[in-house]
Coordinates of C-alpha atoms (C1' of nucleotides) in Angstrom, one line a residue:
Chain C
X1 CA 0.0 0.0 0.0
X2 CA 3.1 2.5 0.5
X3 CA 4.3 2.5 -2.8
X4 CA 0.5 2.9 -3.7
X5 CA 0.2 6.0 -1.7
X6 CA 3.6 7.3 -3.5
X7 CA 1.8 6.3 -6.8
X8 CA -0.6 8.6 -6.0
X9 CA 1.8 11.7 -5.5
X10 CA 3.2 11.3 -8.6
X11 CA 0.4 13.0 -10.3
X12 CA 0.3 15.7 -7.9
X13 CA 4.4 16.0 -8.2
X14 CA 4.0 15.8 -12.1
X15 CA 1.3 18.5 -12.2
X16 CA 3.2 20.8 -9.9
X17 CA 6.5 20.6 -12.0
X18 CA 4.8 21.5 -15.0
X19 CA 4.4 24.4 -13.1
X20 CA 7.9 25.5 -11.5
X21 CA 10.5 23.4 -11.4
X22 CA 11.1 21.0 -8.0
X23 CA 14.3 19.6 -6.5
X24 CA 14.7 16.4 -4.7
X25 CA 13.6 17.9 -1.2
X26 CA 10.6 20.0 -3.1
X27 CA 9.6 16.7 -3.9
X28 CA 10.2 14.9 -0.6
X29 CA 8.3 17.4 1.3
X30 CA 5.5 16.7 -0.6
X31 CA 5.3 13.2 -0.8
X32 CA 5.5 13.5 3.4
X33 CA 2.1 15.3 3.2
X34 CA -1.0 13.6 4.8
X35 CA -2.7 11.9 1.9
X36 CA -6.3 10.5 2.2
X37 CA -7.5 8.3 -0.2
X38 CA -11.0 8.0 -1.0
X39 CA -13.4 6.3 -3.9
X40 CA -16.3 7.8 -4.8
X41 CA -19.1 7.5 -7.2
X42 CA -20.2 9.3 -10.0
X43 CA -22.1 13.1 -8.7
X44 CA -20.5 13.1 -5.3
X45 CA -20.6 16.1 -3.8
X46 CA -17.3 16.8 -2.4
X47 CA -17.6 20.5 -1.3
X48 CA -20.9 22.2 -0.7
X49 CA -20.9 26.0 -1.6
X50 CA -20.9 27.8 2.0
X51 CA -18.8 25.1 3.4
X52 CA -15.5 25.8 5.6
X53 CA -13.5 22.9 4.3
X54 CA -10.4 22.2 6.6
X55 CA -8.3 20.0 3.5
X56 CA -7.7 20.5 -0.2
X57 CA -8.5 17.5 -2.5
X58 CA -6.8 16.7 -5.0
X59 CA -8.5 14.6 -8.2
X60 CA -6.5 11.0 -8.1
X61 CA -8.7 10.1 -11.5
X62 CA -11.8 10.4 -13.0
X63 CA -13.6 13.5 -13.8
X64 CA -15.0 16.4 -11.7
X65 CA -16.5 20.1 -12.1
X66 CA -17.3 22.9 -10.0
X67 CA -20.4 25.0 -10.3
X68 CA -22.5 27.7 -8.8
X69 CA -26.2 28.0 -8.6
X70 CA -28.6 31.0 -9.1
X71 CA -31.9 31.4 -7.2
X72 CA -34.3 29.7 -9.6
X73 CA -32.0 26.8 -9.5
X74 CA -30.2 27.2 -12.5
X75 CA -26.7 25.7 -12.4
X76 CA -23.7 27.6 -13.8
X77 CA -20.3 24.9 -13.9
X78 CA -17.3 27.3 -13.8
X79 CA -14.5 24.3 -14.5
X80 CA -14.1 21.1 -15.4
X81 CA -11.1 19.1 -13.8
X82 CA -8.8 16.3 -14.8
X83 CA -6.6 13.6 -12.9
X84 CA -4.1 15.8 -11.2
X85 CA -6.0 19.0 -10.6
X86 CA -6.3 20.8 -7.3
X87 CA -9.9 21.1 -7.0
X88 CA -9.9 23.7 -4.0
X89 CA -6.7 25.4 -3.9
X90 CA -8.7 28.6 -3.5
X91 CA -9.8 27.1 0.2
X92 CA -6.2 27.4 1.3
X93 CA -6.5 31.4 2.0
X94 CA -10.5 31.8 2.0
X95 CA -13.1 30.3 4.4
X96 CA -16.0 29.9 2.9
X97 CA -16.6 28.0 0.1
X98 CA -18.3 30.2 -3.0
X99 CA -19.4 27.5 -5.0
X100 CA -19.7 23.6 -5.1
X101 CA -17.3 20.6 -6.2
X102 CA -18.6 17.7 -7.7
X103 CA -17.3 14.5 -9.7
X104 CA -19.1 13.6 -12.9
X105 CA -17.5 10.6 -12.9
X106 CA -16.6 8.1 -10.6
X107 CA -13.3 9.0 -9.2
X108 CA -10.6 8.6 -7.0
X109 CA -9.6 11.5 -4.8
X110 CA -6.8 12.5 -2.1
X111 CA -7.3 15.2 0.9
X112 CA -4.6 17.1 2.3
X113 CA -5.1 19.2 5.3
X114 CA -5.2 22.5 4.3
X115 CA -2.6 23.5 7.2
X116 CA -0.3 20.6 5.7
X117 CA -0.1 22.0 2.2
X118 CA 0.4 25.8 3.1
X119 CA 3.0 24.9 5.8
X120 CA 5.1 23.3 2.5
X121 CA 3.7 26.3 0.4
X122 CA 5.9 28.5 2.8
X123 CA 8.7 26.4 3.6
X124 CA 9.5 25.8 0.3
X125 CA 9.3 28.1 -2.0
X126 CA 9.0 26.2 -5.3
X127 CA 6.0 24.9 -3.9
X128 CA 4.4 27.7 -3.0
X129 CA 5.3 29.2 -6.6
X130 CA 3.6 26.6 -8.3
X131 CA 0.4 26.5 -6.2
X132 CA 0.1 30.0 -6.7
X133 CA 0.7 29.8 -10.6
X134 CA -1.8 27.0 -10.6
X135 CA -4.3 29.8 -9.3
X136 CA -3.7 32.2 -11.8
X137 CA -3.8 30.1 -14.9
X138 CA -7.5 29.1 -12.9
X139 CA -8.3 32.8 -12.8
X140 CA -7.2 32.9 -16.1
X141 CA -9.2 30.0 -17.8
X142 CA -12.3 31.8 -15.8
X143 CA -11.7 34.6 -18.0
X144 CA -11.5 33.0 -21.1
X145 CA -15.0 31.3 -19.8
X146 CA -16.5 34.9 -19.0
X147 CA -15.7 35.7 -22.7
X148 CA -16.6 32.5 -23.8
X149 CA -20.9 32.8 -22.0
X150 CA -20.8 36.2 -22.7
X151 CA -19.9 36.8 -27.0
X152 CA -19.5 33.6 -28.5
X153 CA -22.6 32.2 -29.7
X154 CA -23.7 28.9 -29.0
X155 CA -22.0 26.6 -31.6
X156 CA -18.4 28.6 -30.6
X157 CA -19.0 28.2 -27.3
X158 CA -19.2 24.8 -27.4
X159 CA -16.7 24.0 -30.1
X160 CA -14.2 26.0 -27.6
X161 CA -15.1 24.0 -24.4
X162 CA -14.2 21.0 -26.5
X163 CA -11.2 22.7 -27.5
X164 CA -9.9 23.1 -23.9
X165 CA -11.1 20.1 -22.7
X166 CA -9.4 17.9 -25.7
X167 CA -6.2 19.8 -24.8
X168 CA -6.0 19.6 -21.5
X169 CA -6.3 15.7 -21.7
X170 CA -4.1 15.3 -23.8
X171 CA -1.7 17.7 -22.1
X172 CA -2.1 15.1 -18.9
X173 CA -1.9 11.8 -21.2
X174 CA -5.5 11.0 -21.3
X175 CA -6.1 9.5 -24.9
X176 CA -5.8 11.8 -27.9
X177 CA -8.3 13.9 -29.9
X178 CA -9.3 11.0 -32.1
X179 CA -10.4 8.5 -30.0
X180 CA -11.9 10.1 -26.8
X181 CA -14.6 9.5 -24.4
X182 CA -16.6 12.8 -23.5
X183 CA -17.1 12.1 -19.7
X184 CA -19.9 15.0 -19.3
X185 CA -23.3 14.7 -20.7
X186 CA -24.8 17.2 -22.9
X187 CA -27.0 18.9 -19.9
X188 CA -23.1 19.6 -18.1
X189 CA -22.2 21.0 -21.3
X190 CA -25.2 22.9 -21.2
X191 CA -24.9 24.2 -17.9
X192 CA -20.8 25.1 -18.6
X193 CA -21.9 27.0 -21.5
X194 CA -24.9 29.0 -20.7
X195 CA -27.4 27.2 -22.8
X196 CA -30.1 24.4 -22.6
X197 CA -29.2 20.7 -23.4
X198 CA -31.9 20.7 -26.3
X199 CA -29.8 23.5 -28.1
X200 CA -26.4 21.7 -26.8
X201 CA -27.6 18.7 -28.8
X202 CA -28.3 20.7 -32.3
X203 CA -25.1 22.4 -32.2
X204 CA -23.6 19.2 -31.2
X205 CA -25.4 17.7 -34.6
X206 CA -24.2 21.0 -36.2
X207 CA -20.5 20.1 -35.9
X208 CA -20.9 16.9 -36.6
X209 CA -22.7 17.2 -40.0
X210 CA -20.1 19.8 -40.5
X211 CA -17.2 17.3 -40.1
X212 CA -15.8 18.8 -37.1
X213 CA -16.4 16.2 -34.8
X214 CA -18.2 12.6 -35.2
X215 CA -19.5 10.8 -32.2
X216 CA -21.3 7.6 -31.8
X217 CA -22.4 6.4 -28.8
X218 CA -20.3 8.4 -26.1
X219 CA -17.0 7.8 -28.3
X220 CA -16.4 11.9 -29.6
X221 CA -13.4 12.0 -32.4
X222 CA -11.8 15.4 -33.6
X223 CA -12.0 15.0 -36.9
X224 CA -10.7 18.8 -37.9
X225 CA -9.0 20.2 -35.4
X226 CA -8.1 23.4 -37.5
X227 CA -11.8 23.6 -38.2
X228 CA -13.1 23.3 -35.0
X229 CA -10.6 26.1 -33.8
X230 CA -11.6 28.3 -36.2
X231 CA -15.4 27.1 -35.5
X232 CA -14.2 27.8 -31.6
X233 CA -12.2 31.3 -31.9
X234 CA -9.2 29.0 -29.8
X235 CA -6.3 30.4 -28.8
X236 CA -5.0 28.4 -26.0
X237 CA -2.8 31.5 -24.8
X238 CA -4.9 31.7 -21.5
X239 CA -3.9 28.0 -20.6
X240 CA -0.6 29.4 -20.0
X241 CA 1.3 26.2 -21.1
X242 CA -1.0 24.4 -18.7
X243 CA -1.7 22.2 -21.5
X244 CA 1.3 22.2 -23.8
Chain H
X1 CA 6.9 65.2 -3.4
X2 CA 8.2 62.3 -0.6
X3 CA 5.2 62.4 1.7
X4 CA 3.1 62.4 -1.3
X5 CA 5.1 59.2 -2.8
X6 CA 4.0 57.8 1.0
X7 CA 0.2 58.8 0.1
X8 CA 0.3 56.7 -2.2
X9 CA 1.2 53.6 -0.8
X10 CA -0.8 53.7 1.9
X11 CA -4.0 53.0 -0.7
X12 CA -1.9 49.6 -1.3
X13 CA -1.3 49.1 2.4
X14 CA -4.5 49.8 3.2
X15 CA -6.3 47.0 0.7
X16 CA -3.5 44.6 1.5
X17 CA -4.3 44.7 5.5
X18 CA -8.0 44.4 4.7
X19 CA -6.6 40.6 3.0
X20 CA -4.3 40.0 5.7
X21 CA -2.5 41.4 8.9
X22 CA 0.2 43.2 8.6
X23 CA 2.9 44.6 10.9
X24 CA 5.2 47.0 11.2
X25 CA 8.1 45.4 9.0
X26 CA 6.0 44.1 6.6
X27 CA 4.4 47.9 5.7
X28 CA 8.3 49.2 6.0
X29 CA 9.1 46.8 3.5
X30 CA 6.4 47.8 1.0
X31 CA 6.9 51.8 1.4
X32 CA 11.1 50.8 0.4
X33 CA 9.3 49.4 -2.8
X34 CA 10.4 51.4 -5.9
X35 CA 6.5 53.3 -7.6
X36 CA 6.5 54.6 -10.5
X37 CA 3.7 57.5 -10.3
X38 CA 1.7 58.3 -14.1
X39 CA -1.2 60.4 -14.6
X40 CA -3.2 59.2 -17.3
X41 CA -6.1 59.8 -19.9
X42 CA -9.5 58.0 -20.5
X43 CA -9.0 55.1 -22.5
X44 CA -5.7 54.4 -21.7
X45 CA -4.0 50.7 -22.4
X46 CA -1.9 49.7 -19.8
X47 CA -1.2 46.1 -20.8
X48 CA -2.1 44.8 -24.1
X49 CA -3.2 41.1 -25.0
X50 CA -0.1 39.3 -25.2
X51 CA 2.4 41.8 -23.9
X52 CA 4.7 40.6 -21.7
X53 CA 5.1 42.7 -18.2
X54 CA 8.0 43.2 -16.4
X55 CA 6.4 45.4 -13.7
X56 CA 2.6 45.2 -12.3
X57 CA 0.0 48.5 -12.0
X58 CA -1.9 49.6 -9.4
X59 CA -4.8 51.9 -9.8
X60 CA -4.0 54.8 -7.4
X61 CA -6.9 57.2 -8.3
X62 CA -10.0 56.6 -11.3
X63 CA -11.1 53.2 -12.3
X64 CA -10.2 50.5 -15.0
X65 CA -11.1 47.8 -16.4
X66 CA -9.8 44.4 -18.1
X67 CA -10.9 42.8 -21.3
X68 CA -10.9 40.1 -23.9
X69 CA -11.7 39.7 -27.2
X70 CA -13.4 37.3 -29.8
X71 CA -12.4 37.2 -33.7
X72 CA -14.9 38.9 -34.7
X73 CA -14.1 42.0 -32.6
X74 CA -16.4 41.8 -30.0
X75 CA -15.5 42.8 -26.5
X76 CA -15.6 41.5 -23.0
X77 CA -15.0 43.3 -19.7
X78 CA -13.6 41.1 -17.4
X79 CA -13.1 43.1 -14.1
X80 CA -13.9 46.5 -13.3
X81 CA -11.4 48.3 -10.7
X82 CA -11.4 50.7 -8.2
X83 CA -8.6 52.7 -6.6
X84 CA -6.1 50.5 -4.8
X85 CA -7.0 47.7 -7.1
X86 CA -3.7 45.7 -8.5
X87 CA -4.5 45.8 -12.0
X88 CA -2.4 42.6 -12.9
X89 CA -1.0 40.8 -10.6
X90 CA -1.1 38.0 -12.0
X91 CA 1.8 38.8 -14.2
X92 CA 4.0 38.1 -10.9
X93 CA 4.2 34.5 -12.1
X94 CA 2.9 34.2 -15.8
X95 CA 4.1 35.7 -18.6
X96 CA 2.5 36.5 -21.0
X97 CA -0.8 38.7 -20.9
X98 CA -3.8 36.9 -21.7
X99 CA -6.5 40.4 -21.9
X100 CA -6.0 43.5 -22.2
X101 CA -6.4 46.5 -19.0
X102 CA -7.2 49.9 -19.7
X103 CA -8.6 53.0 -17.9
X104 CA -12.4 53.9 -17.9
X105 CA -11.8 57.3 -16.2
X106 CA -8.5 59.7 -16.2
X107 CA -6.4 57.7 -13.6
X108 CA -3.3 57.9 -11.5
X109 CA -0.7 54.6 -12.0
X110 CA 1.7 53.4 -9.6
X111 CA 4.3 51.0 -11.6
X112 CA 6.0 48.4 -9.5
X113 CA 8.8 46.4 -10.7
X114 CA 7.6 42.9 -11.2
X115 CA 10.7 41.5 -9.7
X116 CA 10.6 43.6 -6.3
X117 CA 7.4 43.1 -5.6
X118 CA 7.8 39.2 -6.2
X119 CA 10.9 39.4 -3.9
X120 CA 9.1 41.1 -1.3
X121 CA 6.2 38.4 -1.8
X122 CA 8.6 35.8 -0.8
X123 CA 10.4 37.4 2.1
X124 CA 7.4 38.8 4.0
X125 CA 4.7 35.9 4.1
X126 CA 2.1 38.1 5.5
X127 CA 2.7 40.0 2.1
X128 CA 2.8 37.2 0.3
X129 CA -0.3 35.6 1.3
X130 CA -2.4 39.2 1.2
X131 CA -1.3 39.0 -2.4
X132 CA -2.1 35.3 -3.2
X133 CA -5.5 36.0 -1.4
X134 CA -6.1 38.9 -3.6
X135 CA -5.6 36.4 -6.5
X136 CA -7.9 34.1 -5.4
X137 CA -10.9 37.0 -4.2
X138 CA -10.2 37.6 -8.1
X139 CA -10.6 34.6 -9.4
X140 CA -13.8 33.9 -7.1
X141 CA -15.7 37.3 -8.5
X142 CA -14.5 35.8 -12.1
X143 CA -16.6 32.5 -11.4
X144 CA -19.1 34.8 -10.1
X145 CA -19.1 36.1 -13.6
X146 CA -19.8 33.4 -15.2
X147 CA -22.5 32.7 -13.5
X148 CA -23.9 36.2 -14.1
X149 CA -23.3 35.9 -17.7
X150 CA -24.0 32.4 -17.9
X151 CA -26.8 31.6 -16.3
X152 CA -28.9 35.4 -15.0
X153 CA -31.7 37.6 -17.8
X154 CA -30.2 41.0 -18.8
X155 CA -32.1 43.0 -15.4
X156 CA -31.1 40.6 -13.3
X157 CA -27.1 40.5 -14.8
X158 CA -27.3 44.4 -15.0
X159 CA -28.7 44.7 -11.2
X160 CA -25.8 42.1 -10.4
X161 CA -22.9 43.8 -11.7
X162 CA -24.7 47.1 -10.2
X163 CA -24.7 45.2 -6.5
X164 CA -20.8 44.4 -7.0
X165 CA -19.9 47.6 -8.1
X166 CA -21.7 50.0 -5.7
X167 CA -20.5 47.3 -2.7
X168 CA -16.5 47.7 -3.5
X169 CA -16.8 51.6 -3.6
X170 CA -18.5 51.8 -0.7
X171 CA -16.2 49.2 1.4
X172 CA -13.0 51.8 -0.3
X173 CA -14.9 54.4 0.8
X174 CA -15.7 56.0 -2.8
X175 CA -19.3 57.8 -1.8
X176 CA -22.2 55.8 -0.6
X177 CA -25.2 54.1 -2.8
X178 CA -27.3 56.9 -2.6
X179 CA -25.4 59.6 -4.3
X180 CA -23.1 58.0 -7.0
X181 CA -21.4 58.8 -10.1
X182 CA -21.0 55.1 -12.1
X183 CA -17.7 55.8 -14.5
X184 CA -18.7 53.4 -16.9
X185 CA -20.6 53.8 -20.0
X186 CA -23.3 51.4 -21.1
X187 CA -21.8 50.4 -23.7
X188 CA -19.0 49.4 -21.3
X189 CA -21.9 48.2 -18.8
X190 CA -22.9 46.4 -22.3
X191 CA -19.5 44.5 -22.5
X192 CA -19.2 43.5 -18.9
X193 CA -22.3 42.1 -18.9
X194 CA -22.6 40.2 -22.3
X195 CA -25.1 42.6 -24.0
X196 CA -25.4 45.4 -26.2
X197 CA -25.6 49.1 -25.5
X198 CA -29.3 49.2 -26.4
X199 CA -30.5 46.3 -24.3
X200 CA -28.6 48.0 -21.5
X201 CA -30.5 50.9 -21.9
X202 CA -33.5 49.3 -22.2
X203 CA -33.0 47.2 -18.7
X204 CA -31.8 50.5 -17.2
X205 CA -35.0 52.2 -17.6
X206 CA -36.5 49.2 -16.2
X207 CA -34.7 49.2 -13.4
X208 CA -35.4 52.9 -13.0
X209 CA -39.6 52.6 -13.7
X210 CA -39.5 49.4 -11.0
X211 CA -38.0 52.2 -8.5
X212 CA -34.9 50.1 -7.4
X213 CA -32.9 52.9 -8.9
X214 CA -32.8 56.0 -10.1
X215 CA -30.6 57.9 -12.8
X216 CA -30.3 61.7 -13.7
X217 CA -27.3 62.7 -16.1
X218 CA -24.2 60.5 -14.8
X219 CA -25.1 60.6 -11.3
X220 CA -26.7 57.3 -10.1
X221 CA -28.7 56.9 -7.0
X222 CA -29.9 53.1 -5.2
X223 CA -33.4 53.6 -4.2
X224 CA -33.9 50.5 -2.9
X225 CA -31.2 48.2 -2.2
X226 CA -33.2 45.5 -1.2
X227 CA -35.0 45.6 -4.5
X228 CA -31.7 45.5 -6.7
X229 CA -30.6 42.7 -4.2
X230 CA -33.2 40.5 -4.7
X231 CA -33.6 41.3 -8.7
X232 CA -29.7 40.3 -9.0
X233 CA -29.9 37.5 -6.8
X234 CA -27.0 39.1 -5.2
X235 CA -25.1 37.4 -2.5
X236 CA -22.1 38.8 -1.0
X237 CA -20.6 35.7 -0.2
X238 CA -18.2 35.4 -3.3
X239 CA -16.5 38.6 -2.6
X240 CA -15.2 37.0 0.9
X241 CA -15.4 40.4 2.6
X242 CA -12.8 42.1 0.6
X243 CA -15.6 45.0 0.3
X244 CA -17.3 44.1 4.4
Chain L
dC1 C1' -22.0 76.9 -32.9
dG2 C1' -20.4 72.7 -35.1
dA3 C1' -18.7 68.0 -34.0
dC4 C1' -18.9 64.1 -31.5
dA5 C1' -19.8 60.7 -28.0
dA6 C1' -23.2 58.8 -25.3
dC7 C1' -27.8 58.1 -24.4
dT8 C1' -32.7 57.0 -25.9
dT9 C1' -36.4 55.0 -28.3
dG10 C1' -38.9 52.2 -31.8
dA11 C1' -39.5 48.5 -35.3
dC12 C1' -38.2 44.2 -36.7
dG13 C1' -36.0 39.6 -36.9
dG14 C1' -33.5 35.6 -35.4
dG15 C1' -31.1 32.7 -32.0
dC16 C1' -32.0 30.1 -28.5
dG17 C1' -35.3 28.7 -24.7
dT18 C1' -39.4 26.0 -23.7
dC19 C1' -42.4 22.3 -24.1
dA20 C1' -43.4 17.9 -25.6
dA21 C1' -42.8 13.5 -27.5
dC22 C1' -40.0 9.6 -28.6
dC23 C1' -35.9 6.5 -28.7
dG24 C1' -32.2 3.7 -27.0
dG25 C1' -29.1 1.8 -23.5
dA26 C1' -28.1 0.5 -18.7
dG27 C1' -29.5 -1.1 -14.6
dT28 C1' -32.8 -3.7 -11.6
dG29 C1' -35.9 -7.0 -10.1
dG30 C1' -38.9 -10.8 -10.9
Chain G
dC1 C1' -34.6 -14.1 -19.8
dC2 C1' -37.8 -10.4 -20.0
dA3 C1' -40.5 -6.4 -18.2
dC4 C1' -39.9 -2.2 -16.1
dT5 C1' -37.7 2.1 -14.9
dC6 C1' -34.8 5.8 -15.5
dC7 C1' -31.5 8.7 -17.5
dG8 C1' -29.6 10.8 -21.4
dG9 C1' -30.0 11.8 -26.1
dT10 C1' -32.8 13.4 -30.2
dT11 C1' -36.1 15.9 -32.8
dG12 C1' -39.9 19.2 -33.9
dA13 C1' -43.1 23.2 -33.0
dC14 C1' -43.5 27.5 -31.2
dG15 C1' -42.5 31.8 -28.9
dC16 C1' -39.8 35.3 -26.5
dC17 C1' -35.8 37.7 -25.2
dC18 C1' -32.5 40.3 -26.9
dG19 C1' -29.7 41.6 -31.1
dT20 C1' -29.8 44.7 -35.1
dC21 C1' -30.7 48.7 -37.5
dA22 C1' -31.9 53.3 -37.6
dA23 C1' -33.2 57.8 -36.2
dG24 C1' -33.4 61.3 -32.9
dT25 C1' -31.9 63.7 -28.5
dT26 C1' -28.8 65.5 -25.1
dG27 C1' -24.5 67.0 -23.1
dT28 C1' -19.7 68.4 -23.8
dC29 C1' -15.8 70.3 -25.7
dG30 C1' -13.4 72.8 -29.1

DNA sequence: CGACAACTTGACGGGCGTCAACCGGAGTGG
DNA sequence: CCACTCCGGTTGACGCCCGTCAAGTTGTCG
């Protein structure tokens, strides 16, 4: 089981390199952290908006996204995540939680003490570095997303989520663009893009007729990746190398 | 021309003690900081899209704002910003600019060298995590953002950005809600909020005729707080008390 | 007083939401 | 093995919110 639990830091230590470069005791310190494993299902709510969590988790694998809800009940998803993403870094320095964390997949997750992580955040520089550059390129994908809801119309808006999304998995190793498995369903699209899941399903058909994409069942192939950048507006500047 | 070099610190000081404590050393340490003071026009780019920044801006005096843009030409505000607002700190640790920040209003700039202000970041924690926590308040009004343009109707995303806006000023101490002057025009209202000029006008007049505000040439008045609360489904919570 | 930017208002049209029905696959229980 | 249920996807009809276009007004600055 030890060399499991050291298993599971190397995604966290290969996602945080990306980021700024680690040394040997960098990478020690981290691997010392408190790690709790856990296995959940698929919707698990894993922070409630209003919540005071008192650890970080950390996505181990599977799929997860955060949202935020307006009065009527409308559901707005602000991120989706990938194995290896911090999924409440934010929590380290603020309270209360501002918006909810769920998986959309089943998933494996690890929980660090918040007091663990910003104690090595401080101590060692490099580490602190990268978990603060890991918040910016967030803030900075949030951008991208304001612009994406608020002037792309709907068939742009999804082609760039798609865009992102493709890139980012590949970025971490996750199969490539033309042979994937789309692990949200059309209303998660819907509700990360602004839009119902009837009209999520004609654009969907849209790109597809227009050789874009293909799917079949819940396979979703690339087809023209050129196309469906130009389709999307995509320029993957905001990711910040996040994904390159 | 020293003391007044000190005034203008103490606008920085006095935002980064509301995101953290700070003692004597650590305020020493940002008043030895090197500022660059410039006056500026309206209009005014600061940073362009894709620039890359070798020292961050903080708005001193008038109000700014960040945006994006689509292919087509379209704009979107990102942020508006208030006086002791860092306009871009996240260029501390990313390189290239991914939107653009300009000035809504004439505006004083202080520069600060990137690599001083890092330094300091790193050798005073307490300044270090103020910043960081700034970073993250920003990236929690962006999801907040999203939402609005997401997921709210034009009065209600109008009302909403309204809410924000009027809240910051008041907690920097820029008038109170019932005699205002709002810097932006609607067109820029327009971009922040995903709409066109007209439609902003339109919702405007609404808001006016409803009685939960009231306009008369560029001064702006909130009749009834309450009102605009509940039509923007505005909750506070997002903003983690940087403006309580 | 002319020029210009910003605001205002009306008419019209389209993109996307809403509602409703149906299908197909996965899981469940008999 | 099959019936049942449920979720997600798919498609069509219809309507509204908001974009578009256009014209006029107001305030400001030279």
């Amino acid at each position: 089981m030890l060399e499991d639990r050291d298993a599971q830091f190397e995604l966290l230590i290969c996602k945080l390199s990306r980021l700024q470069d680690l040394d040997a005791q960098d990478i020690e310190a981290l691997r010392k952290l408190p790690l709790e494993i856990e296995n959940v299902g698929r919707l698990r709510q894993l922070i409630r908006e209003r919540d005071e969590p008192t650890r970080c988790c950390i996505l181990l694998k599977g799929f997860a996204a955060r949202h935020k809800v307006v009065a009527s009940g409308a559901r707005q998803i602000v991120s989706f995540h990938i194995p290896g993403d911090i999924l409440d870094i934010q929590h380290l320095l603020l309270g209360k939680a501002d918006h909810s964390v769920e998986t959309i997949t089943s998933a494996r997750i690890g929980w660090i003490p918040k007091a663990d992580l910003l104690e090595v955040a401080w101590q060692k520089p490099n580490i602190g570095k990268a978990l603060w550059r890991d918040c910016l390129i967030d803030a900075s994908i949030f951008r991208e997303w304001v612009l994406n809801v608020g002037r792309r119309d709907a068939k742009s808006r999804i082609a760039h989520m798609l865009c992102e999304f493709v890139l980012r998995c590949e970025a971490a190793g996750l199969g490539d663009r033309h042979n994937f498995e789309l692990p949200m369903t059309q209303t998660q699209i819907g509700d990360a893009t602004g839009m119902t899941p009837v009209h999520v399903n004609r654009m969907l058909k849209v790109l597809d007729t227009q050789g874009a994409v293909a799917r079949d069942r819940n396979r979703f192939e690339v087809v023209n990746w050129d196309q469906l950048c130009r389709i999307a507006d995509f320029d993957p500047v905001y990711l910040h190398s996040a994904a390159a």
